[in-house]
PDB file of C-alpha atoms in Angstrom:
ATOM      1  CA  MET H  43       0.000   0.000   0.000  1.00  0.00           C
ATOM      2  CA  ARG H  44       1.330   3.404  -0.866  1.00  0.00           C
ATOM      3  CA  TYR H  45      -0.454   6.724  -0.398  1.00  0.00           C
ATOM      4  CA  PHE H  46       1.654   9.790  -0.962  1.00  0.00           C
ATOM      5  CA  ILE H  47       1.642  12.393   1.782  1.00  0.00           C
ATOM      6  CA  PHE H  48       4.660  14.622   2.150  1.00  0.00           C
ATOM      7  CA  LEU H  49       5.932  15.066   5.671  1.00  0.00           C
ATOM      8  CA  PRO H  50       7.992  18.030   6.921  1.00  0.00           C
ATOM      9  CA  ILE H  51      11.121  16.987   8.812  1.00  0.00           C
ATOM     10  CA  ALA H  52      10.273  19.312  11.681  1.00  0.00           C
ATOM     11  CA  TRP H  53       6.981  17.484  12.268  1.00  0.00           C
ATOM     12  CA  ILE H  54       8.782  14.169  12.776  1.00  0.00           C
ATOM     13  CA  LEU H  55      11.219  15.637  15.284  1.00  0.00           C
ATOM     14  CA  LEU H  56       8.648  17.676  17.183  1.00  0.00           C
ATOM     15  CA  GLY H  57       7.611  14.896  19.529  1.00  0.00           C
ATOM     16  CA  CYS H  58      11.189  14.242  20.582  1.00  0.00           C
ATOM     17  CA  ALA H  59      12.378  17.827  20.701  1.00  0.00           C
ATOM     18  CA  THR H  60       9.570  19.168  22.916  1.00  0.00           C
ATOM     19  CA  HIS H  61       9.293  16.237  25.320  1.00  0.00           C
ATOM     20  CA  GLN H  62       9.401  17.301  28.950  1.00  0.00           C
ATOM     21  CA  LYS H  63      11.840  15.194  30.933  1.00  0.00           C
ATOM     22  CA  SER H  64      10.230  12.639  33.229  1.00  0.00           C
ATOM     23  CA  GLU H  65      12.055  10.112  35.420  1.00  0.00           C
ATOM     24  CA  CYS H  66      13.894   8.758  32.404  1.00  0.00           C
ATOM     25  CA  ASN H  67      13.815   9.596  28.743  1.00  0.00           C
ATOM     26  CA  TYR H  68      16.001   7.012  27.023  1.00  0.00           C
ATOM     27  CA  ILE H  69      16.549   9.344  24.073  1.00  0.00           C
ATOM     28  CA  THR H  70      18.115  12.133  26.127  1.00  0.00           C
ATOM     29  CA  ASP H  71      19.393  10.206  29.158  1.00  0.00           C
ATOM     30  CA  TYR H  72      20.633   6.851  27.904  1.00  0.00           C
ATOM     31  CA  TYR H  73      21.266   5.921  24.269  1.00  0.00           C
ATOM     32  CA  GLN H  74      24.125   8.306  23.428  1.00  0.00           C
ATOM     33  CA  THR H  75      26.027   7.268  26.552  1.00  0.00           C
ATOM     34  CA  ILE H  76      25.599   3.593  25.657  1.00  0.00           C
ATOM     35  CA  TYR H  77      26.962   4.197  22.156  1.00  0.00           C
ATOM     36  CA  ARG H  78      30.060   5.896  23.547  1.00  0.00           C
ATOM     37  CA  ALA H  79      30.546   3.123  26.107  1.00  0.00           C
ATOM     38  CA  ASP H  80      30.362   0.514  23.369  1.00  0.00           C
ATOM     39  CA  ILE H  81      33.072   2.286  21.365  1.00  0.00           C
ATOM     40  CA  GLU H  82      35.343   2.349  24.425  1.00  0.00           C
ATOM     41  CA  PHE H  83      34.673  -1.346  25.062  1.00  0.00           C
ATOM     42  CA  ILE H  84      35.596  -2.355  21.514  1.00  0.00           C
ATOM     43  CA  ALA H  85      38.745  -0.190  21.779  1.00  0.00           C
ATOM     44  CA  LYS H  86      39.586  -2.013  25.057  1.00  0.00           C
ATOM     45  CA  ASN H  87      39.348   1.181  27.102  1.00  0.00           C
ATOM     46  CA  TYR H  88      37.558  -0.797  29.776  1.00  0.00           C
ATOM     47  CA  GLN H  89      37.551   1.715  32.617  1.00  0.00           C
ATOM     48  CA  LYS H  90      36.104   4.424  30.377  1.00  0.00           C
ATOM     49  CA  ALA H  91      33.495   1.943  29.126  1.00  0.00           C
ATOM     50  CA  PHE H  92      32.654   0.944  32.698  1.00  0.00           C
ATOM     51  CA  ASP H  93      32.180   4.559  33.805  1.00  0.00           C
ATOM     52  CA  LEU H  94      29.937   5.344  30.845  1.00  0.00           C
ATOM     53  CA  TYR H  95      27.799   2.231  31.338  1.00  0.00           C
ATOM     54  CA  GLN H  96      27.385   3.054  35.010  1.00  0.00           C
ATOM     55  CA  HIS H  97      26.357   6.604  34.149  1.00  0.00           C
ATOM     56  CA  ALA H  98      23.705   5.353  31.723  1.00  0.00           C
ATOM     57  CA  PHE H  99      22.429   2.703  34.145  1.00  0.00           C
ATOM     58  CA  ASN H 100      22.203   5.285  36.924  1.00  0.00           C
ATOM     59  CA  SER H 101      20.107   7.480  34.646  1.00  0.00           C
ATOM     60  CA  CYS H 102      17.741   4.784  33.364  1.00  0.00           C
ATOM     61  CA  ARG H 103      16.880   1.163  34.017  1.00  0.00           C
ATOM     62  CA  PRO H 104      19.381  -0.853  31.955  1.00  0.00           C
ATOM     63  CA  ILE H 105      18.006  -2.421  28.792  1.00  0.00           C
ATOM     64  CA  ASN H 106      19.541  -4.255  25.853  1.00  0.00           C
ATOM     65  CA  THR H 107      19.548  -1.885  22.887  1.00  0.00           C
ATOM     66  CA  LEU H 108      19.261  -3.731  19.576  1.00  0.00           C
ATOM     67  CA  GLY H 109      22.751  -4.612  18.369  1.00  0.00           C
ATOM     68  CA  TYR H 110      24.489  -3.445  21.562  1.00  0.00           C
ATOM     69  CA  ASN H 111      23.475  -5.836  24.384  1.00  0.00           C
ATOM     70  CA  GLU H 112      24.815  -3.440  26.968  1.00  0.00           C
ATOM     71  CA  ILE H 113      23.851  -5.400  30.090  1.00  0.00           C
ATOM     72  CA  TYR H 114      25.865  -8.388  28.922  1.00  0.00           C
ATOM     73  CA  THR H 115      28.766  -6.171  27.810  1.00  0.00           C
ATOM     74  CA  PHE H 116      28.762  -4.359  31.148  1.00  0.00           C
ATOM     75  CA  ALA H 117      29.009  -7.742  32.883  1.00  0.00           C
ATOM     76  CA  GLU H 118      32.044  -8.541  30.725  1.00  0.00           C
ATOM     77  CA  VAL H 119      33.688  -5.181  31.432  1.00  0.00           C
ATOM     78  CA  SER H 120      33.051  -5.641  35.152  1.00  0.00           C
ATOM     79  CA  GLU H 121      34.687  -9.074  35.130  1.00  0.00           C
ATOM     80  CA  ILE H 122      37.689  -7.773  33.184  1.00  0.00           C
ATOM     81  CA  LEU H 123      38.140  -5.005  35.788  1.00  0.00           C
ATOM     82  CA  GLY H 124      37.848  -7.456  38.679  1.00  0.00           C
ATOM     83  CA  LYS H 125      34.381  -6.306  39.773  1.00  0.00           C
ATOM     84  CA  ARG H 126      32.944  -9.800  40.023  1.00  0.00           C
ATOM     85  CA  LYS H 127      29.893  -8.976  42.122  1.00  0.00           C
ATOM     86  CA  LEU H 128      28.707  -6.537  39.474  1.00  0.00           C
ATOM     87  CA  ALA H 129      29.524  -9.032  36.736  1.00  0.00           C
ATOM     88  CA  LEU H 130      27.447 -11.743  38.431  1.00  0.00           C
ATOM     89  CA  THR H 131      24.532  -9.388  39.068  1.00  0.00           C
ATOM     90  CA  HIS H 132      24.353  -8.330  35.434  1.00  0.00           C
ATOM     91  CA  LEU H 133      24.892 -11.822  34.055  1.00  0.00           C
ATOM     92  CA  GLU H 134      21.932 -12.997  36.092  1.00  0.00           C
ATOM     93  CA  LEU H 135      19.960 -10.047  34.724  1.00  0.00           C
ATOM     94  CA  THR H 136      20.792 -11.053  31.148  1.00  0.00           C
ATOM     95  CA  ILE H 137      19.606 -14.591  31.911  1.00  0.00           C
ATOM     96  CA  ARG H 138      16.398 -13.229  33.390  1.00  0.00           C
ATOM     97  CA  ASN H 139      16.013 -11.287  30.126  1.00  0.00           C
ATOM     98  CA  GLY H 140      16.258 -14.513  28.115  1.00  0.00           C
ATOM     99  CA  LEU H 141      19.944 -14.938  27.260  1.00  0.00           C
ATOM    100  CA  PRO H 142      20.794 -18.666  27.079  1.00  0.00           C
ATOM    101  CA  ILE H 143      23.591 -19.844  29.371  1.00  0.00           C
ATOM    102  CA  ILE H 144      25.585 -21.228  26.438  1.00  0.00           C
ATOM    103  CA  THR H 145      26.322 -17.669  25.285  1.00  0.00           C
ATOM    104  CA  ILE H 146      27.997 -16.968  28.620  1.00  0.00           C
ATOM    105  CA  GLU H 147      29.789 -20.323  28.706  1.00  0.00           C
ATOM    106  CA  GLU H 148      31.308 -19.720  25.262  1.00  0.00           C
ATOM    107  CA  ASN H 149      32.802 -16.366  26.270  1.00  0.00           C
ATOM    108  CA  ASP H 150      36.359 -16.835  27.549  1.00  0.00           C
ATOM    109  CA  ALA H 151      36.038 -13.666  29.619  1.00  0.00           C
ATOM    110  CA  PHE H 152      33.681 -15.525  31.969  1.00  0.00           C
ATOM    111  CA  THR H 153      35.637 -18.775  32.369  1.00  0.00           C
ATOM    112  CA  ASP H 154      37.100 -17.928  35.791  1.00  0.00           C
ATOM    113  CA  LEU H 155      33.809 -16.483  36.973  1.00  0.00           C
ATOM    114  CA  LEU H 156      31.837 -19.619  36.077  1.00  0.00           C
ATOM    115  CA  ASN H 157      34.453 -21.767  37.816  1.00  0.00           C
ATOM    116  CA  SER H 158      34.098 -19.777  41.024  1.00  0.00           C
ATOM    117  CA  LYS H 159      31.668 -20.722  43.810  1.00  0.00           C
ATOM    118  CA  GLU H 160      29.417 -17.827  42.841  1.00  0.00           C
ATOM    119  CA  GLY H 161      29.534 -18.855  39.189  1.00  0.00           C
ATOM    120  CA  GLU H 162      28.698 -22.456  40.036  1.00  0.00           C
ATOM    121  CA  LYS H 163      25.708 -21.219  42.013  1.00  0.00           C
ATOM    122  CA  LEU H 164      24.554 -19.183  39.015  1.00  0.00           C
ATOM    123  CA  LEU H 165      24.802 -22.289  36.824  1.00  0.00           C
ATOM    124  CA  GLU H 166      22.849 -24.322  39.391  1.00  0.00           C
ATOM    125  CA  ASN H 167      20.079 -21.707  39.417  1.00  0.00           C
ATOM    126  CA  TYR H 168      19.964 -21.335  35.639  1.00  0.00           C
ATOM    127  CA  ASN H 169      17.127 -23.784  34.973  1.00  0.00           C
ATOM    128  CA  ASN H 170      14.916 -22.167  37.615  1.00  0.00           C
ATOM    129  CA  ILE H 171      15.621 -18.693  36.232  1.00  0.00           C
ATOM    130  CA  ARG H 172      14.930 -19.929  32.705  1.00  0.00           C
ATOM    131  CA  ARG H 173      11.594 -21.431  33.756  1.00  0.00           C
ATOM    132  CA  GLU H 174      10.595 -18.151  35.391  1.00  0.00           C
ATOM    133  CA  TYR H 175      11.553 -16.299  32.244  1.00  0.00           C
ATOM    134  CA  MET H 176       9.572 -18.631  29.972  1.00  0.00           C
ATOM    135  CA  ALA H 177       6.537 -18.232  32.217  1.00  0.00           C
ATOM    136  CA  SER H 178       6.826 -14.435  32.051  1.00  0.00           C
ATOM    137  CA  ILE H 179       6.677 -14.006  28.264  1.00  0.00           C
ATOM    138  CA  ASN H 180       3.725 -14.197  25.905  1.00  0.00           C
ATOM    139  CA  LEU H 181       4.433 -17.173  23.648  1.00  0.00           C
ATOM    140  CA  GLN H 182       0.958 -17.037  22.134  1.00  0.00           C
ATOM    141  CA  LEU H 183       1.550 -13.477  20.987  1.00  0.00           C
ATOM    142  CA  ARG H 184       4.989 -14.478  19.682  1.00  0.00           C
ATOM    143  CA  SER H 185       3.407 -17.209  17.569  1.00  0.00           C
ATOM    144  CA  GLU H 186       0.743 -14.819  16.314  1.00  0.00           C
ATOM    145  CA  ILE H 187       3.323 -12.228  15.226  1.00  0.00           C
ATOM    146  CA  GLN H 188       5.319 -14.915  13.421  1.00  0.00           C
ATOM    147  CA  LYS H 189       2.179 -15.856  11.487  1.00  0.00           C
ATOM    148  CA  MET H 190       1.571 -12.172  10.683  1.00  0.00           C
ATOM    149  CA  ILE H 191       5.119 -11.950   9.295  1.00  0.00           C
ATOM    150  CA  GLN H 192       4.510 -15.018   7.131  1.00  0.00           C
ATOM    151  CA  LEU H 193       1.279 -13.502   5.819  1.00  0.00           C
ATOM    152  CA  ASP H 194       3.100 -10.230   5.123  1.00  0.00           C
ATOM    153  CA  GLN H 195       5.267 -12.123   2.625  1.00  0.00           C
ATOM    154  CA  ARG H 196       2.628 -14.491   1.200  1.00  0.00           C
ATOM    155  CA  TYR H 197       1.994 -12.659  -2.080  1.00  0.00           C
ATOM    156  CA  ARG H 198       5.100 -10.467  -2.100  1.00  0.00           C
ATOM    157  CA  SER H 199       7.592 -13.293  -2.451  1.00  0.00           C
ATOM    158  CA  ASN H 200       6.598 -14.720  -5.831  1.00  0.00           C
ATOM    159  CA  LYS H 201       2.875 -14.682  -6.574  1.00  0.00           C
ATOM    160  CA  HIS H 202       2.529 -10.872  -6.629  1.00  0.00           C
ATOM    161  CA  ASP H 203      -1.233 -10.812  -6.107  1.00  0.00           C
ATOM    162  CA  TRP H 204      -1.329  -7.264  -4.763  1.00  0.00           C
ATOM    163  CA  LYS H 205      -5.079  -7.161  -4.198  1.00  0.00           C
ATOM    164  CA  LYS H 206      -4.885 -10.115  -1.821  1.00  0.00           C
ATOM    165  CA  GLN H 207      -1.698  -8.764  -0.243  1.00  0.00           C
ATOM    166  CA  ASP H 208      -3.308  -5.366   0.382  1.00  0.00           C
ATOM    167  CA  SER H 209      -6.160  -7.123   2.163  1.00  0.00           C
ATOM    168  CA  ILE H 210      -3.665  -8.997   4.367  1.00  0.00           C
ATOM    169  CA  ASP H 211      -1.760  -5.780   5.076  1.00  0.00           C
ATOM    170  CA  THR H 212      -4.964  -4.083   6.236  1.00  0.00           C
ATOM    171  CA  ILE H 213      -5.702  -6.916   8.662  1.00  0.00           C
ATOM    172  CA  ASN H 214      -2.089  -7.005   9.900  1.00  0.00           C
ATOM    173  CA  VAL H 215      -1.992  -3.260  10.524  1.00  0.00           C
ATOM    174  CA  SER H 216      -5.294  -3.325  12.401  1.00  0.00           C
ATOM    175  CA  ARG H 217      -4.044  -6.138  14.611  1.00  0.00           C
ATOM    176  CA  LEU H 218      -0.666  -4.446  15.147  1.00  0.00           C
ATOM    177  CA  ILE H 219      -2.418  -1.348  16.453  1.00  0.00           C
ATOM    178  CA  GLU H 220      -4.372  -3.536  18.886  1.00  0.00           C
ATOM    179  CA  ILE H 221      -1.111  -5.159  20.023  1.00  0.00           C
ATOM    180  CA  PHE H 222       0.545  -1.779  20.561  1.00  0.00           C
ATOM    181  CA  GLU H 223      -2.399  -0.536  22.596  1.00  0.00           C
ATOM    182  CA  GLN H 224      -2.690  -3.701  24.698  1.00  0.00           C
ATOM    183  CA  TYR H 225       0.926  -4.802  25.189  1.00  0.00           C
ATOM    184  CA  GLY H 226       3.067  -1.849  24.147  1.00  0.00           C
ATOM    185  CA  TYR H 227       5.897  -2.571  21.731  1.00  0.00           C
ATOM    186  CA  PRO H 228       6.280  -6.376  21.420  1.00  0.00           C
ATOM    187  CA  ASN H 229       9.982  -6.578  22.212  1.00  0.00           C
ATOM    188  CA  GLU H 230      11.943  -9.448  23.746  1.00  0.00           C
ATOM    189  CA  SER H 231      10.642  -8.756  27.247  1.00  0.00           C
ATOM    190  CA  VAL H 232       7.102  -9.243  25.933  1.00  0.00           C
ATOM    191  CA  ILE H 233       7.403 -12.077  23.393  1.00  0.00           C
ATOM    192  CA  GLY H 234      10.772 -13.566  24.200  1.00  0.00           C
ATOM    193  CA  HIS H 235      14.371 -13.826  23.045  1.00  0.00           C
ATOM    194  CA  ASN H 236      15.256 -15.327  19.664  1.00  0.00           C
ATOM    195  CA  SER H 237      16.926 -18.239  21.458  1.00  0.00           C
ATOM    196  CA  ILE H 238      13.457 -19.651  22.214  1.00  0.00           C
ATOM    197  CA  ASP H 239      12.889 -20.910  18.676  1.00  0.00           C
ATOM    198  CA  MET H 240      15.812 -19.423  16.700  1.00  0.00           C
ATOM    199  CA  LYS H 241      13.351 -17.215  14.786  1.00  0.00           C
ATOM    200  CA  SER H 242      13.703 -13.470  14.431  1.00  0.00           C
ATOM    201  CA  THR H 243      10.328 -12.149  15.556  1.00  0.00           C
ATOM    202  CA  THR H 244      10.136  -8.414  14.955  1.00  0.00           C
ATOM    203  CA  VAL H 245       7.252  -6.344  13.621  1.00  0.00           C
ATOM    204  CA  ASP H 246       9.590  -4.120  11.567  1.00  0.00           C
ATOM    205  CA  ILE H 247       8.667  -5.779   8.266  1.00  0.00           C
ATOM    206  CA  ILE H 248       4.966  -5.237   8.952  1.00  0.00           C
ATOM    207  CA  LEU H 249       5.607  -1.572   9.745  1.00  0.00           C
ATOM    208  CA  LEU H 250       7.440  -1.183   6.430  1.00  0.00           C
ATOM    209  CA  HIS H 251       4.259  -2.213   4.611  1.00  0.00           C
ATOM    210  CA  THR H 252       1.891   0.262   6.255  1.00  0.00           C
ATOM    211  CA  ALA H 253       0.040   2.939   4.315  1.00  0.00           C
ATOM    212  CA  ASP H 254       1.569   6.420   4.503  1.00  0.00           C
ATOM    213  CA  SER H 255      -1.391   7.973   6.332  1.00  0.00           C
ATOM    214  CA  ILE H 256      -1.533   5.478   9.211  1.00  0.00           C
ATOM    215  CA  ARG H 257       2.259   5.307   9.337  1.00  0.00           C
ATOM    216  CA  ILE H 258       2.641   9.037   9.842  1.00  0.00           C
ATOM    217  CA  ASN H 259      -0.430   9.719  11.963  1.00  0.00           C
ATOM    218  CA  TYR H 260      -0.242   6.689  14.259  1.00  0.00           C
ATOM    219  CA  PHE H 261       2.937   4.630  14.035  1.00  0.00           C
ATOM    220  CA  VAL H 262       5.519   7.447  13.982  1.00  0.00           C
ATOM    221  CA  PRO H 263       4.250   9.127  17.181  1.00  0.00           C
ATOM    222  CA  LYS H 264       3.562   5.771  18.828  1.00  0.00           C
ATOM    223  CA  LEU H 265       7.057   4.441  18.124  1.00  0.00           C
ATOM    224  CA  SER H 266       8.540   7.736  19.345  1.00  0.00           C
ATOM    225  CA  GLU H 267       6.749   7.166  22.632  1.00  0.00           C
ATOM    226  CA  PHE H 268       8.057   3.600  22.893  1.00  0.00           C
ATOM    227  CA  ILE H 269      11.628   4.728  22.141  1.00  0.00           C
ATOM    228  CA  LYS H 270      11.515   7.276  24.964  1.00  0.00           C
ATOM    229  CA  GLN H 271      10.401   4.463  27.267  1.00  0.00           C
ATOM    230  CA  GLY H 272      13.255   2.223  26.128  1.00  0.00           C
ATOM    231  CA  THR H 273      10.994  -0.501  24.727  1.00  0.00           C
ATOM    232  CA  CYS H 274      11.626  -0.019  20.986  1.00  0.00           C
ATOM    233  CA  SER H 275      14.812   0.400  18.966  1.00  0.00           C
ATOM    234  CA  PRO H 276      15.289   3.895  17.468  1.00  0.00           C
ATOM    235  CA  ASN H 277      16.266   2.171  14.221  1.00  0.00           C
ATOM    236  CA  THR H 278      12.699   0.886  13.808  1.00  0.00           C
ATOM    237  CA  LEU H 279      11.301   4.414  13.669  1.00  0.00           C
ATOM    238  CA  ALA H 280      14.142   5.733  11.507  1.00  0.00           C
ATOM    239  CA  LEU H 281      13.722   2.966   8.950  1.00  0.00           C
ATOM    240  CA  ILE H 282       9.993   3.456   8.375  1.00  0.00           C
ATOM    241  CA  VAL H 283      10.483   7.226   8.061  1.00  0.00           C
ATOM    242  CA  ASP H 284      13.435   6.924   5.655  1.00  0.00           C
ATOM    243  CA  GLN H 285      11.472   4.422   3.567  1.00  0.00           C
ATOM    244  CA  PHE H 286       8.520   6.844   3.542  1.00  0.00           C
ATOM    245  CA  TYR H 287      10.712   9.577   2.078  1.00  0.00           C
ATOM    246  CA  MET H 288      12.375   7.222  -0.381  1.00  0.00           C
ATOM    247  CA  TYR H 289       9.006   5.996  -1.696  1.00  0.00           C
ATOM    248  CA  ASN H 290       7.925   9.613  -2.077  1.00  0.00           C
ATOM    249  CA  ASP H 291      11.057  10.441  -4.135  1.00  0.00           C
ATOM    250  CA  GLN H 292      12.584  12.442  -1.301  1.00  0.00           C
ATOM    251  CA  PRO H 293      16.030  12.008   0.326  1.00  0.00           C
ATOM    252  CA  GLN H 294      16.153  10.028   3.563  1.00  0.00           C
ATOM    253  CA  ILE H 295      16.800  11.978   6.762  1.00  0.00           C
ATOM    254  CA  TYR H 296      18.356   9.346   9.068  1.00  0.00           C
ATOM    255  CA  GLY H 297      20.637   7.328   6.796  1.00  0.00           C
ATOM    256  CA  THR H 298      19.237   3.866   7.554  1.00  0.00           C
ATOM    257  CA  ILE H 299      18.914   2.707   3.931  1.00  0.00           C
ATOM    258  CA  ARG H 300      22.092   1.682   2.149  1.00  0.00           C
ATOM    259  CA  GLY H 301      22.719   2.481  -1.521  1.00  0.00           C
ATOM    260  CA  LYS H 302      23.633  -0.044  -4.202  1.00  0.00           C
ATOM    261  CA  ASN H 303      26.868   1.712  -5.107  1.00  0.00           C
ATOM    262  CA  SER H 304      27.318   3.940  -2.063  1.00  0.00           C
ATOM    263  CA  ARG H 305      27.153   3.689   1.704  1.00  0.00           C
ATOM    264  CA  TYR H 306      23.813   5.467   1.848  1.00  0.00           C
ATOM    265  CA  HIS H 307      20.838   5.732  -0.442  1.00  0.00           C
ATOM    266  CA  THR H 308      20.026   9.330  -1.421  1.00  0.00           C
ATOM    267  CA  MET H 309      20.170  11.392   1.761  1.00  0.00           C
ATOM    268  CA  ILE H 310      19.781  15.071   2.602  1.00  0.00           C
ATOM    269  CA  ASN H 311      23.033  16.922   1.912  1.00  0.00           C
ATOM    270  CA  ASP H 312      23.375  18.549   5.320  1.00  0.00           C
ATOM    271  CA  LEU H 313      25.133  15.822   7.333  1.00  0.00           C
ATOM    272  CA  GLN H 314      25.008  17.936  10.485  1.00  0.00           C
ATOM    273  CA  GLN H 315      21.229  17.952  10.150  1.00  0.00           C
ATOM    274  CA  VAL H 316      21.250  14.191   9.598  1.00  0.00           C
ATOM    275  CA  ASP H 317      23.114  13.785  12.895  1.00  0.00           C
ATOM    276  CA  LYS H 318      20.671  16.112  14.661  1.00  0.00           C
ATOM    277  CA  ASN H 319      17.802  14.057  13.276  1.00  0.00           C
ATOM    278  CA  ARG H 320      19.435  10.815  14.427  1.00  0.00           C
ATOM    279  CA  ILE H 321      20.283  12.030  17.919  1.00  0.00           C
ATOM    280  CA  ALA H 322      16.752  13.426  18.339  1.00  0.00           C
ATOM    281  CA  ILE H 323      15.298   9.914  18.100  1.00  0.00           C
ATOM    282  CA  GLY H 324      18.087   8.056  19.903  1.00  0.00           C
ATOM    283  CA  LEU H 325      20.375   6.923  17.082  1.00  0.00           C
ATOM    284  CA  PRO H 326      24.154   7.516  17.184  1.00  0.00           C
ATOM    285  CA  PRO H 327      25.641  10.179  14.880  1.00  0.00           C
ATOM    286  CA  LEU H 328      26.791   8.837  11.509  1.00  0.00           C
ATOM    287  CA  LYS H 329      30.515   9.175  12.263  1.00  0.00           C
ATOM    288  CA  LEU H 330      30.152   7.320  15.548  1.00  0.00           C
ATOM    289  CA  SER H 331      28.180   4.565  13.834  1.00  0.00           C
ATOM    290  CA  GLU H 332      30.791   4.322  11.060  1.00  0.00           C
ATOM    291  CA  LYS H 333      33.622   4.286  13.634  1.00  0.00           C
ATOM    292  CA  ARG H 334      31.934   1.391  15.437  1.00  0.00           C
ATOM    293  CA  ASP H 335      31.574  -0.541  12.175  1.00  0.00           C
ATOM    294  CA  SER H 336      35.280  -0.017  11.458  1.00  0.00           C
ATOM    295  CA  LEU H 337      36.410  -1.046  14.947  1.00  0.00           C
ATOM    296  CA  ARG H 338      34.221  -4.142  14.934  1.00  0.00           C
ATOM    297  CA  LYS H 339      35.527  -5.123  11.514  1.00  0.00           C
ATOM    298  CA  GLN H 340      39.113  -4.820  12.732  1.00  0.00           C
ATOM    299  CA  LYS H 341      38.323  -6.754  15.904  1.00  0.00           C
ATOM    300  CA  TYR H 342      36.613  -9.696  14.265  1.00  0.00           C
ATOM    301  CA  ASN H 343      39.019  -9.849  11.334  1.00  0.00           C
ATOM    302  CA  LYS H 344      41.850 -10.295  13.844  1.00  0.00           C
ATOM    303  CA  ARG H 345      39.928 -13.124  15.513  1.00  0.00           C
ATOM    304  CA  SER H 346      39.425 -14.950  12.216  1.00  0.00           C
ATOM    305  CA  ASN H 347      43.116 -14.690  11.173  1.00  0.00           C
TER     306      ASN H 347
END
């Protein structure tokens, strides 16, 4: 579905820019600190990373930002710096958030910790913690969203029956609104970690197939609200807005869509404005994001050699 409505950039940013600070606004109080901490961690500046993580966690309840997994990383930094009590506390938190124990066991940084008395106790308690976690998530909703994702692709993949697909999209969007209103954003704390069934279960693909009118008038402000609460990745909002502009023959404003022969698909020329747009919804500035990509590439290339 595609209905063309042109959207001023200022309108998108208004909700974020004029928000009055409550107990915690993850956009202003958390995300940028986490991004800086992650850079320091990859660069092995562990004390700087530790200080930044602590600052973020003191400002807001720690979460696991998509692609960053800061609770787990903070546990690793704490163990490296000899702060085992903090490492254990945050490892248990990651398990309570759905991380399987094998991920911890395969990380050499935690070998000594798991061999300690405290680590052995954590391993002994793992099955009980896992059962509590499984009981806390909505597996029925997870299954329903997976079916919605399958339906989203039914006639897009090869049959290209757009009339039938539009009908499915309408039903999916209506149900997604109901889910948002009843459960909030269906993230891992609601429907579970991918380790449950090894299936990526995110509503992003459904959001990318929403009509322009409902996308702009409902989903953009709703996702902005979820991002401030720390329940939705900023990238989800940025992607549906950039796609909106791209489909309306306008340059993207966040830089989430890659080009075929360039790093970014057509983007507004003012890169300072792009960074302002990104920071306003909780994304890292472009240079910081590119620096992270470069550091990670160097790190993992060294491991594979």
